[in-house]
Amino acid sequence: MLSLTVSFARSLSGYDRVVQVNDQIVIPGRDCPLCPRLVAYREENRRKWSEWHNAPVPPWGSVDAPLMVLGLAPGVRGANRTGRPFTGDHAGKLLYATLLKFGMALGDYREDPHDGMELIGVRIVNGVRCVPPENKPTPSEISTCNRFLKTEFKGMAGLKVILALGLIAHTAVLKAYGIPVSRVKFAHGAINPLPGGVLLADSYHVSRYNTQTGRLTTEMFEAVVREIRSHLSGPLQSNSGNDFPAPSPRRPSRGS
């Protein structure tokens, strides 16, 4: 009997519709047909900017990573343009600066997918893989793309912590695990247990609006990542397979 994942992959036969990453993980291919509104917007963007990625944005990072960072959806001039999560717009600045500071990334972030940066023990995923009009996916689009998120959780055998950026990402995690949304409330800085010993950590989204209004400060986000790092014991592995004992960042002295 075929597994649910393989059956799902075959139901969308064709490389441009779905891609099988491993025995469990399935990602939407370049021409995923599941959400008509997003397909229409994707085609519109392809006509306007033919040199852009303009396709479902694949996860970035090793499937063996212990930490998943879950965002909402690609930004039209960010990941939709560059093809790498949180790359090319404002949201990536705080995220990658913090991962670099805590030894969970290596290199320099230059808003370019060819900047040579590596993730260390982190896989970055969007709950909705295609860019939505006005950066607002509908509930049905979130639900449809949740089937891909479920395969990520099944296929990441070493997953220990999921960092949900925002309420919608938090809700997507609960739905993927089959947990009633009312049972686990979203709260910035909260950490809650999930089945299988995985932890769900919440943060406000690293969006331009949140950071510029002060809803999310650098210190607030760093505090969340610092707490997450305390739950990830031992060295972390980079995309290239090298082990790094991710260091804790130096705390500023009093009065600085």
Coordinates of C-alpha atoms in Angstrom, one line a residue:
M1 CA 0.0 0.0 0.0
L2 CA 1.3 3.5 -0.9
S3 CA 1.9 5.9 2.0
L4 CA -0.3 8.9 2.2
T5 CA 2.6 11.1 1.1
V6 CA 3.4 9.0 -2.0
S7 CA -0.3 8.8 -2.9
F8 CA -0.5 12.6 -2.7
A9 CA 2.6 13.1 -4.8
R10 CA 1.2 10.8 -7.5
S11 CA -2.1 12.5 -7.5
L12 CA -0.3 15.6 -8.7
S13 CA 1.8 13.8 -11.2
G14 CA 4.3 15.8 -13.2
Y15 CA 7.6 17.4 -11.9
D16 CA 6.1 20.9 -12.4
R17 CA 3.2 20.1 -10.1
V18 CA 4.9 18.4 -7.2
V19 CA 8.4 17.4 -6.1
Q20 CA 9.2 14.4 -3.7
V21 CA 12.1 15.5 -1.4
N22 CA 12.4 12.3 0.6
D23 CA 10.2 9.3 1.6
Q24 CA 7.9 11.8 3.5
I25 CA 8.4 15.3 2.3
V26 CA 6.5 16.6 -0.7
I27 CA 6.8 20.2 -2.0
P28 CA 4.7 21.9 -4.6
G29 CA 6.4 22.1 -8.0
R30 CA 6.7 25.2 -10.2
D31 CA 3.2 24.9 -11.6
C32 CA 1.3 23.7 -8.6
P33 CA -2.4 24.0 -9.6
L34 CA -4.1 23.7 -6.2
C35 CA -5.1 27.3 -5.5
P36 CA -6.8 29.0 -8.5
R37 CA -6.4 32.6 -7.1
L38 CA -2.7 32.1 -6.4
V39 CA -2.2 30.4 -9.8
A40 CA -3.8 33.5 -11.5
Y41 CA -1.6 35.9 -9.5
R42 CA 1.5 33.8 -10.3
E43 CA 0.8 34.0 -14.0
E44 CA 0.2 37.7 -13.8
N45 CA 3.6 38.1 -12.1
R46 CA 5.3 36.0 -14.7
R47 CA 4.0 38.3 -17.4
K48 CA 5.2 41.4 -15.5
W49 CA 8.6 40.1 -14.3
S50 CA 9.7 37.1 -16.3
E51 CA 13.1 37.1 -14.7
W52 CA 11.7 36.6 -11.2
H53 CA 11.2 33.2 -9.5
N54 CA 7.4 33.5 -9.6
A55 CA 6.7 30.0 -8.4
P56 CA 6.1 28.2 -5.1
V57 CA 9.1 29.0 -2.8
P58 CA 10.7 25.8 -1.6
P59 CA 11.9 25.4 2.0
W60 CA 15.5 26.2 2.7
G61 CA 17.7 24.2 5.0
S62 CA 18.4 20.6 5.8
V63 CA 15.6 18.1 6.5
D64 CA 17.7 16.9 9.4
A65 CA 17.6 20.3 11.1
P66 CA 16.2 20.4 14.7
L67 CA 14.7 23.8 14.2
M68 CA 12.0 24.8 11.7
V69 CA 11.2 28.5 11.3
L70 CA 7.7 28.8 9.8
G71 CA 6.6 32.0 8.1
L72 CA 3.3 32.9 6.5
A73 CA 3.9 33.3 2.7
P74 CA 6.5 34.8 0.3
G75 CA 6.5 38.5 -0.3
V76 CA 6.0 39.6 -3.9
R77 CA 9.3 41.4 -4.1
G78 CA 11.0 39.2 -1.6
A79 CA 11.0 35.4 -1.8
N80 CA 8.7 35.4 -4.8
R81 CA 11.4 37.4 -6.6
T82 CA 14.5 35.6 -5.3
G83 CA 13.2 32.1 -4.7
R84 CA 14.6 31.8 -1.2
P85 CA 12.5 32.2 2.0
F86 CA 12.7 35.7 3.7
T87 CA 15.2 36.9 1.1
G88 CA 15.0 40.2 -0.7
D89 CA 12.6 42.2 1.5
H90 CA 12.5 43.7 5.0
A91 CA 11.4 40.6 6.8
G92 CA 14.7 38.8 6.3
K93 CA 16.8 41.4 7.8
L94 CA 15.9 40.7 11.5
L95 CA 15.5 37.0 11.0
Y96 CA 18.9 36.3 9.4
A97 CA 20.7 38.9 11.6
T98 CA 19.5 37.0 14.6
L99 CA 20.3 33.5 13.2
L100 CA 23.8 34.8 12.4
K101 CA 24.2 36.3 15.9
F102 CA 23.2 33.0 17.6
G103 CA 25.5 30.9 15.4
M104 CA 22.5 29.3 13.6
A105 CA 23.7 30.7 10.2
L106 CA 27.1 31.2 8.6
G107 CA 28.3 33.9 6.2
D108 CA 26.7 37.3 5.3
Y109 CA 23.1 38.0 4.5
R110 CA 22.9 40.3 1.4
E111 CA 19.3 39.9 0.4
D112 CA 20.5 37.6 -2.5
P113 CA 20.0 33.8 -2.7
H114 CA 23.6 33.6 -4.1
D115 CA 25.1 35.3 -1.1
G116 CA 26.7 32.1 0.1
M117 CA 25.0 32.1 3.5
E118 CA 24.5 28.7 5.2
L119 CA 21.9 27.8 7.7
I120 CA 23.1 25.7 10.7
G121 CA 20.5 23.4 12.2
V122 CA 17.6 25.4 10.7
R123 CA 15.1 24.8 8.0
I124 CA 12.9 27.7 6.9
V125 CA 9.5 27.0 5.5
N126 CA 6.4 29.1 4.6
G127 CA 2.9 27.9 5.5
V128 CA 1.7 29.1 2.1
R129 CA 4.3 28.5 -0.6
C130 CA 3.0 30.9 -3.3
V131 CA 2.8 34.7 -3.0
P132 CA -0.8 35.9 -2.3
P133 CA -2.3 39.2 -3.6
E134 CA -1.8 41.9 -1.0
N135 CA 0.2 39.4 1.1
K136 CA -3.0 38.0 2.4
P137 CA -3.7 34.3 1.8
T138 CA -7.3 33.1 2.3
P139 CA -8.2 30.5 4.8
S140 CA -8.8 28.0 2.1
E141 CA -5.4 28.6 0.6
I142 CA -3.8 28.2 4.0
S143 CA -5.7 24.9 4.5
T144 CA -4.8 23.6 1.0
C145 CA -1.1 24.3 1.5
N146 CA -1.2 22.7 5.0
R147 CA -0.9 19.3 3.3
F148 CA 2.7 20.1 2.3
L149 CA 3.5 21.3 5.8
K150 CA 2.3 18.0 7.3
T151 CA 4.8 16.2 5.1
E152 CA 7.6 18.5 6.5
F153 CA 6.8 17.4 10.0
K154 CA 6.7 13.8 9.0
G155 CA 10.0 14.0 7.1
M156 CA 12.0 16.0 9.7
A157 CA 13.0 13.1 11.9
G158 CA 15.2 15.3 14.2
L159 CA 12.8 18.2 14.6
K160 CA 12.8 19.5 18.1
V161 CA 11.4 23.1 17.9
I162 CA 9.1 24.9 15.5
L163 CA 9.3 28.7 15.6
A164 CA 6.0 30.1 14.3
L165 CA 6.3 33.7 13.1
G166 CA 2.8 35.1 13.7
L167 CA -0.6 33.9 14.5
I168 CA -1.4 32.3 11.1
A169 CA 1.8 30.3 11.2
H170 CA 1.0 29.2 14.8
T171 CA -2.5 28.1 13.6
A172 CA -1.0 26.2 10.6
V173 CA 1.2 24.2 12.9
L174 CA -1.8 23.2 15.2
K175 CA -3.9 22.2 12.1
A176 CA -1.0 20.1 10.7
Y177 CA -0.8 18.3 14.1
G178 CA -4.6 17.9 14.4
I179 CA -4.7 20.0 17.5
P180 CA -7.8 22.3 18.1
V181 CA -6.8 25.9 17.7
S182 CA -8.5 26.9 20.9
R183 CA -6.3 24.5 22.9
V184 CA -3.0 26.4 22.4
K185 CA -3.3 30.2 22.3
F186 CA -0.7 32.3 20.4
A187 CA 1.4 34.5 22.6
H188 CA 4.8 36.1 21.8
G189 CA 7.5 34.2 23.6
A190 CA 5.3 31.3 24.5
I191 CA 6.6 27.7 24.2
N192 CA 4.2 24.8 24.2
P193 CA 4.6 21.1 23.8
L194 CA 3.4 19.2 20.7
P195 CA 3.1 15.5 20.2
G196 CA 6.4 13.6 19.8
G197 CA 8.3 15.8 22.1
V198 CA 8.4 18.8 19.6
L199 CA 8.1 22.3 21.0
L200 CA 6.1 25.1 19.4
A201 CA 7.7 28.6 20.1
D202 CA 5.8 31.7 19.1
S203 CA 7.0 35.1 18.0
Y204 CA 5.4 38.1 16.3
H205 CA 6.3 38.1 12.6
V206 CA 9.5 39.8 11.6
S207 CA 7.6 42.0 9.2
R208 CA 8.3 45.7 8.4
Y209 CA 5.1 46.8 10.1
N210 CA 5.9 44.9 13.3
T211 CA 9.5 46.1 13.6
Q212 CA 8.8 49.7 12.6
T213 CA 5.9 50.1 15.0
G214 CA 7.8 48.5 17.8
R215 CA 5.4 45.6 18.2
L216 CA 8.5 43.4 17.7
T217 CA 11.9 44.8 18.7
T218 CA 15.3 43.2 18.1
E219 CA 15.6 42.4 21.8
M220 CA 12.2 40.7 21.8
F221 CA 13.1 38.5 18.9
E222 CA 16.5 37.7 20.2
A223 CA 15.0 36.6 23.5
V224 CA 12.8 34.1 21.7
V225 CA 15.7 32.7 19.7
R226 CA 18.0 32.6 22.8
E227 CA 15.3 30.5 24.6
I228 CA 15.0 28.2 21.5
R229 CA 18.8 27.7 21.4
S230 CA 18.8 26.6 25.0
H231 CA 16.5 23.7 23.9
L232 CA 18.9 22.6 21.1
S233 CA 21.7 20.8 22.8
G234 CA 24.9 19.8 21.1
P235 CA 26.5 21.0 17.8
L236 CA 24.2 22.0 14.9
Q237 CA 24.9 20.9 11.4
S238 CA 25.1 23.3 8.4
N239 CA 23.6 22.7 4.9
S240 CA 27.0 21.5 3.8
G241 CA 27.1 18.8 6.5
N242 CA 29.7 20.5 8.8
D243 CA 29.1 20.5 12.5
F244 CA 29.2 23.8 14.4
P245 CA 28.9 24.2 18.2
A246 CA 26.6 27.2 17.9
P247 CA 27.8 29.7 20.5
S248 CA 25.6 31.8 22.7
P249 CA 26.0 35.5 21.8
R250 CA 27.9 37.7 24.2
R251 CA 25.6 39.7 26.4
P252 CA 26.3 43.4 26.7
S253 CA 27.8 44.6 30.0
R254 CA 25.8 46.8 32.2
G255 CA 25.8 50.4 31.2
S256 CA 26.5 49.6 27.5

